Tab-separated table of C-alpha atoms in Angstrom:
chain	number	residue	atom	x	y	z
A	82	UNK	CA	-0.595	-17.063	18.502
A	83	UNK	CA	-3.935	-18.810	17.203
A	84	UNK	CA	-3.183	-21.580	15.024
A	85	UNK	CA	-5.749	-22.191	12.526
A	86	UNK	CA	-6.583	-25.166	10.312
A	87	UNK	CA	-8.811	-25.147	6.978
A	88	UNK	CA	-9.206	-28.016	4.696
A	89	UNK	CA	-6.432	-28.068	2.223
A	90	UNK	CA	-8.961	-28.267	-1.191
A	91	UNK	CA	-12.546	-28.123	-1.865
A	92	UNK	CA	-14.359	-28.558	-5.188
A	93	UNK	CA	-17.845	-26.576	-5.699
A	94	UNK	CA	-20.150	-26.216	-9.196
A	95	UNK	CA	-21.147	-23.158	-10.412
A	96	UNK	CA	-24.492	-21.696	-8.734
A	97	UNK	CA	-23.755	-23.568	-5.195
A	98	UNK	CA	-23.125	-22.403	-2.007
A	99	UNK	CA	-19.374	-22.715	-0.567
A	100	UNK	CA	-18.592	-22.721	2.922
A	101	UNK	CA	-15.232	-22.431	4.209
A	102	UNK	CA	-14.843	-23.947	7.726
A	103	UNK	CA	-11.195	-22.462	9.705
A	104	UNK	CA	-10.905	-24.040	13.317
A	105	UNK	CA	-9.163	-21.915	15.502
A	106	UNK	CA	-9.293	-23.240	19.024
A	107	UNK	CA	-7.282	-21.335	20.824
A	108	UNK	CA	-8.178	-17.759	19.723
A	109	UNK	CA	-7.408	-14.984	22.052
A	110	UNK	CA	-9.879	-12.586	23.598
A	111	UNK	CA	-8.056	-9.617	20.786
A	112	UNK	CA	-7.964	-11.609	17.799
A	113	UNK	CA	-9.877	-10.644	15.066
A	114	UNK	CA	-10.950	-13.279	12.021
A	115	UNK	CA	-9.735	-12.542	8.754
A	116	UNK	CA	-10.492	-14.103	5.012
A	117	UNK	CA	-7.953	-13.415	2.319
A	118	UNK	CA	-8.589	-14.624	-1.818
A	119	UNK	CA	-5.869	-15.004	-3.643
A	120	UNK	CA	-5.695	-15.836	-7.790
A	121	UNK	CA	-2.894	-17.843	-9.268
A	122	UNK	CA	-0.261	-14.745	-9.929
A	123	UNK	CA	-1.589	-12.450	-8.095
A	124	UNK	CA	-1.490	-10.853	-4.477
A	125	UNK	CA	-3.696	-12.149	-1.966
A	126	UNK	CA	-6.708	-9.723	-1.659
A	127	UNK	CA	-8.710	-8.987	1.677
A	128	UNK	CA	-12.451	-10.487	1.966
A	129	UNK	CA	-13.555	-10.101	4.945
A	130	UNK	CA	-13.189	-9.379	8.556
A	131	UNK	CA	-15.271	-10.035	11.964
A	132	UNK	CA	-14.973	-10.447	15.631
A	133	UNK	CA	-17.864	-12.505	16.628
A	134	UNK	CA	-21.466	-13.372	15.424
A	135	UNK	CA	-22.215	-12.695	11.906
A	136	UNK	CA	-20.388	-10.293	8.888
A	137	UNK	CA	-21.518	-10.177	5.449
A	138	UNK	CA	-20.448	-7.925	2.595
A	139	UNK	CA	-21.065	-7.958	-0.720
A	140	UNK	CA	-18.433	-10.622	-1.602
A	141	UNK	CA	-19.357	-13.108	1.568
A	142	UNK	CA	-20.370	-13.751	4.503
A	143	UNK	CA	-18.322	-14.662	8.119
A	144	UNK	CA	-20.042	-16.875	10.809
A	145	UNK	CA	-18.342	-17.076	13.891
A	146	UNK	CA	-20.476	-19.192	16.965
A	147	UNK	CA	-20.397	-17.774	20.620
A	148	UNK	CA	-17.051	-19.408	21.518
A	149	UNK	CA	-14.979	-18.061	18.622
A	150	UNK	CA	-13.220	-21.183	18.040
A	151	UNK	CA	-13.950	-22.156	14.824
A	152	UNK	CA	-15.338	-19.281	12.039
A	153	UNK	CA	-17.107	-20.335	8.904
A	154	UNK	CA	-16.184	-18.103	5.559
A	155	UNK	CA	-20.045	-18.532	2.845
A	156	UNK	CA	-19.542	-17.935	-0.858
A	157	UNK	CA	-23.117	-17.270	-2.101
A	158	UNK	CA	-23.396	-18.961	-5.801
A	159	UNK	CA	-20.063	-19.181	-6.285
A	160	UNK	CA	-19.018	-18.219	-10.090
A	161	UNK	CA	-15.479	-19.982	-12.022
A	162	UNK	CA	-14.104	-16.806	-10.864
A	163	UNK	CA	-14.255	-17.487	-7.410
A	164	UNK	CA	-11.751	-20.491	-7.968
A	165	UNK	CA	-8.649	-19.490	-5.926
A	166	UNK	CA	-7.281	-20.127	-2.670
A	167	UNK	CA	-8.451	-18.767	0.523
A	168	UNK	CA	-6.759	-17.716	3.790
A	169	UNK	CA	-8.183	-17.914	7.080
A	170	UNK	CA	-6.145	-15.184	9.432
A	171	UNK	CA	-6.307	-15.346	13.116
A	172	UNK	CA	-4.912	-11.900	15.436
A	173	UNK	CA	-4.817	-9.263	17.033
A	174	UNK	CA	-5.447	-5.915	15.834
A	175	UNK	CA	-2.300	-4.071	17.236
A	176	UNK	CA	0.417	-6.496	16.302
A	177	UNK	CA	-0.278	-6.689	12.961
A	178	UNK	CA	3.597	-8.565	12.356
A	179	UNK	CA	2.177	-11.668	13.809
A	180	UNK	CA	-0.444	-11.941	10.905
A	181	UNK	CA	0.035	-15.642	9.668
A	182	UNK	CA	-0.603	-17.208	6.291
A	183	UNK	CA	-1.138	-20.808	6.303
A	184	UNK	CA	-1.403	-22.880	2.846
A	185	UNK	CA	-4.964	-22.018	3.039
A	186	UNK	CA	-8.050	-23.556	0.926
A	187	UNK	CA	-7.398	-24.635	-3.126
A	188	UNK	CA	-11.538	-24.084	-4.321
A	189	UNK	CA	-12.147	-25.187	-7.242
A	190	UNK	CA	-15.130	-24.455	-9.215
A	191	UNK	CA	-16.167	-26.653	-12.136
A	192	UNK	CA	-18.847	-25.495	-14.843
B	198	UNK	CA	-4.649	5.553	-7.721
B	199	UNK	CA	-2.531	2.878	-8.327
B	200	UNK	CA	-2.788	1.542	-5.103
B	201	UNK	CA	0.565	-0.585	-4.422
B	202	UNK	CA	3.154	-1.194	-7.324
B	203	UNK	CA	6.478	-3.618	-7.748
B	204	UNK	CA	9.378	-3.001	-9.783
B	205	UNK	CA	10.508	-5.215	-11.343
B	206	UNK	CA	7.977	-7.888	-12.126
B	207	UNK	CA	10.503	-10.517	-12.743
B	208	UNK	CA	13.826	-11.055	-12.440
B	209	UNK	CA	16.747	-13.805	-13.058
B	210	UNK	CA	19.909	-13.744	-11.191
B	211	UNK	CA	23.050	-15.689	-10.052
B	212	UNK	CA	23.655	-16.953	-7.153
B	213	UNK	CA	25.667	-14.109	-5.215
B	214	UNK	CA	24.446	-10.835	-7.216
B	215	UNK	CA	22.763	-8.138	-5.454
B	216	UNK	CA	19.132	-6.052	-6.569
B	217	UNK	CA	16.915	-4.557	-4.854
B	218	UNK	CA	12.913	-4.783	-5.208
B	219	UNK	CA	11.042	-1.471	-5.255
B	220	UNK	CA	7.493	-1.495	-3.880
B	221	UNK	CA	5.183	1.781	-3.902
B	222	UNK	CA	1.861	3.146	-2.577
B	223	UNK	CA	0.185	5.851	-3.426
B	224	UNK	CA	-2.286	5.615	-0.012
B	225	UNK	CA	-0.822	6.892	2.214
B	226	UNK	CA	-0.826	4.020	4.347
B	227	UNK	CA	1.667	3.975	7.613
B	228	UNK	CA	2.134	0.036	7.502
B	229	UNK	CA	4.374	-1.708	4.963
B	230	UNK	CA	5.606	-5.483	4.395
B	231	UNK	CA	7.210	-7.529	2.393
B	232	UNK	CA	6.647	-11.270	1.577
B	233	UNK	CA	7.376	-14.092	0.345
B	234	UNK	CA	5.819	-17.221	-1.205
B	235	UNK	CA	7.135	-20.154	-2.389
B	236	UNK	CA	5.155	-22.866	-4.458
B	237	UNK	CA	2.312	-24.593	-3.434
B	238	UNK	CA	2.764	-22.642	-0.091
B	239	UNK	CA	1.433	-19.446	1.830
B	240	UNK	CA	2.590	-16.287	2.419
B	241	UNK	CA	5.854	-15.552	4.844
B	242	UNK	CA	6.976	-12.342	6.351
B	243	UNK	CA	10.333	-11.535	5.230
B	244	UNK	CA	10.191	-7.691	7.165
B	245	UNK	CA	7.964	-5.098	8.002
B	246	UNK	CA	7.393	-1.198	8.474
B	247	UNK	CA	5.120	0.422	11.167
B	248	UNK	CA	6.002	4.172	9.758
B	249	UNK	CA	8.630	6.121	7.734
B	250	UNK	CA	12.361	5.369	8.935
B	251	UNK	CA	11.470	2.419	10.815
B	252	UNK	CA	11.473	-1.333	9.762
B	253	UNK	CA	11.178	-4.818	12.000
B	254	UNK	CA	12.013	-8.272	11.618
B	255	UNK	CA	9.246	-10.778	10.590
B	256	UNK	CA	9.081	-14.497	10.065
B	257	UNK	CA	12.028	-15.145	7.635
B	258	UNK	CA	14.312	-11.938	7.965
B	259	UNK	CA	17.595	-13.734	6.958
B	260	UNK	CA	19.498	-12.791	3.445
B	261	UNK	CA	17.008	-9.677	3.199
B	262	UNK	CA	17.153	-6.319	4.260
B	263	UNK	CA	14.778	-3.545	3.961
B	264	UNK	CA	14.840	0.390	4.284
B	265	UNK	CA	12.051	2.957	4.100
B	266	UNK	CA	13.063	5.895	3.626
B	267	UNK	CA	9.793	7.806	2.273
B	268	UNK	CA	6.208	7.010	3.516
B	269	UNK	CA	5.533	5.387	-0.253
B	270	UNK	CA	8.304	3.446	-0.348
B	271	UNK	CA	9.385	0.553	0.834
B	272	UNK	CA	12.571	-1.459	-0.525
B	273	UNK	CA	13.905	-4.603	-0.200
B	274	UNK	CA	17.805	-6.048	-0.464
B	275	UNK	CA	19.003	-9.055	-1.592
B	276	UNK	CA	23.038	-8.495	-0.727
B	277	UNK	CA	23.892	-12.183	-2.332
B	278	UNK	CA	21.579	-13.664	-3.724
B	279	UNK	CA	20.992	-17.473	-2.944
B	280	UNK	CA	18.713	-20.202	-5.009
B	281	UNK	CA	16.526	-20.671	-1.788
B	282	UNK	CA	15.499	-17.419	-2.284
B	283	UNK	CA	14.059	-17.888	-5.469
B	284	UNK	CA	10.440	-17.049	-4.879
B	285	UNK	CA	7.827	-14.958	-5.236
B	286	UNK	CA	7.777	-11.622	-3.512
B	287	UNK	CA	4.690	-9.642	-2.354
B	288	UNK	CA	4.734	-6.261	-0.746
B	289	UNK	CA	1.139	-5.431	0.993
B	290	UNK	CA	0.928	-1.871	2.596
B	291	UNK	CA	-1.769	-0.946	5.446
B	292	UNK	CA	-4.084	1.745	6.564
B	293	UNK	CA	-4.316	1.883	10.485
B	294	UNK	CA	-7.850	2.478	10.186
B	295	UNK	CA	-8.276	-0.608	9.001
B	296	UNK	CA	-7.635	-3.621	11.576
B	297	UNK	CA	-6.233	-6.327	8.948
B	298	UNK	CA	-7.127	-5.058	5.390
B	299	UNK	CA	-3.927	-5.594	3.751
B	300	UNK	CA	-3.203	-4.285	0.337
B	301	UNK	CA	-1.017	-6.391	-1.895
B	302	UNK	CA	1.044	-5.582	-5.006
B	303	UNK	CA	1.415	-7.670	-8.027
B	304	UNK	CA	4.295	-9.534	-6.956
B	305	UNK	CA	7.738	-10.080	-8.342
B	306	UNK	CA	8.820	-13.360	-9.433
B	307	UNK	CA	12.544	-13.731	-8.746
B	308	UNK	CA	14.481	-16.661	-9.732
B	309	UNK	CA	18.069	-17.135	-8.527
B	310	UNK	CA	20.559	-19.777	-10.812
């Protein structure tokens, strides 16, 4: 299983760009890269998804380089709502049992 | 649609009583789970569900057990209840047309004395 490591807490101001850098160095050819938010209280709640090169939604955008190891999660302008913690998910599709939440990334965003 | 529900929201018990948590979808999704998160820390897999009748093992199966009997329903069992499984619970549920994108209920908070 890919083990992946994110910085434990990050601090941001409103109207600034967040990135979210997850190292996962020893990703396997089937595993997809997938963001999670979660709120204090709540259940987590899906972001984002991508295999390789670029994804971007209307929440974020995903930047994974050429050799998949690492995989970069971009808050545009983040807003005090977007302070939660985020979950970088490393797997494949068609074991879905072996999806893995680490402690994730504590954002804070101050005014 | 309601998307995924939990009954109860919160709970107290002593250590050695029984309950079960209730968790509901209304998508139709084949994939359930239940999990578990304790303070400060991320999400575990207590068990799973890859279709109606059927149910796996995940990360932290011990002192929990799980039935799903209907598509929309998936239930979880604490026989005798311990303090180290005070916690928070989450049940997610999953459509296989969607690699990853899980669905998550509210959550029950469960605290065992």
């Amino acid at each position: 299983l890919a083990k992946t490591t994110q910085p434990i807490s990050m601090d941001s101001y409103e109207g600034q760009e967040v990135n979210i850098t997850c190292s996962h160095n020893n990703i396997a050819t089937n595993d997809y890269i997938t963001w999670y938010q979660q709120f204090p209280s709540q259940g987590p709640r899906f972001i984002i998804q991508g295999y390789k090169t670029k994804v971007t939604n209307e929440v974020a955008s995903l930047f994974i380089p050429a050799d998949r190891k690492s995989s970069t999660l971009s808050l545009p302008r983040v807003s005090l709502s977007d302070t939660a913690v985020y979950y970088c998910l490393v797997g494949p599709s068609y074991n879905t049992d072996k999806l893995i939440f680490g402690t994730g990334t504590r954002l804070q965003v101050f005014p | 649609n309601a998307g995924v529900t939990q009954t109860p929201k919160f709970r107290v018990l002593k250590t050695g009583q029984s309950m079960t948590l209730l968790c509901a979808q209304d998508m139709n999704h084949e994939y359930m789970y239940w999990y578990r998160q304790d303070p400060g820390m991320g999400l575990r897999l207590i068990h799973y569900s890859v279709g109606e009748g059927t149910t796996a093992k995940g990360e932290v199966p011990d002192g929990y057990n799980v039935s799903r009997l209907k598509k929309q329903n998936f239930l979880l069992g604490l026989e005798s209840a311990a303090p180290s499984q005070t916690s928070v619970y989450f049940c997610a549920s999953q459509n296989l047309d969607r690699t990853y994108e899980q669905y998550f209920g509210p959550g029950t908070r469960l605290t065992v004395t």
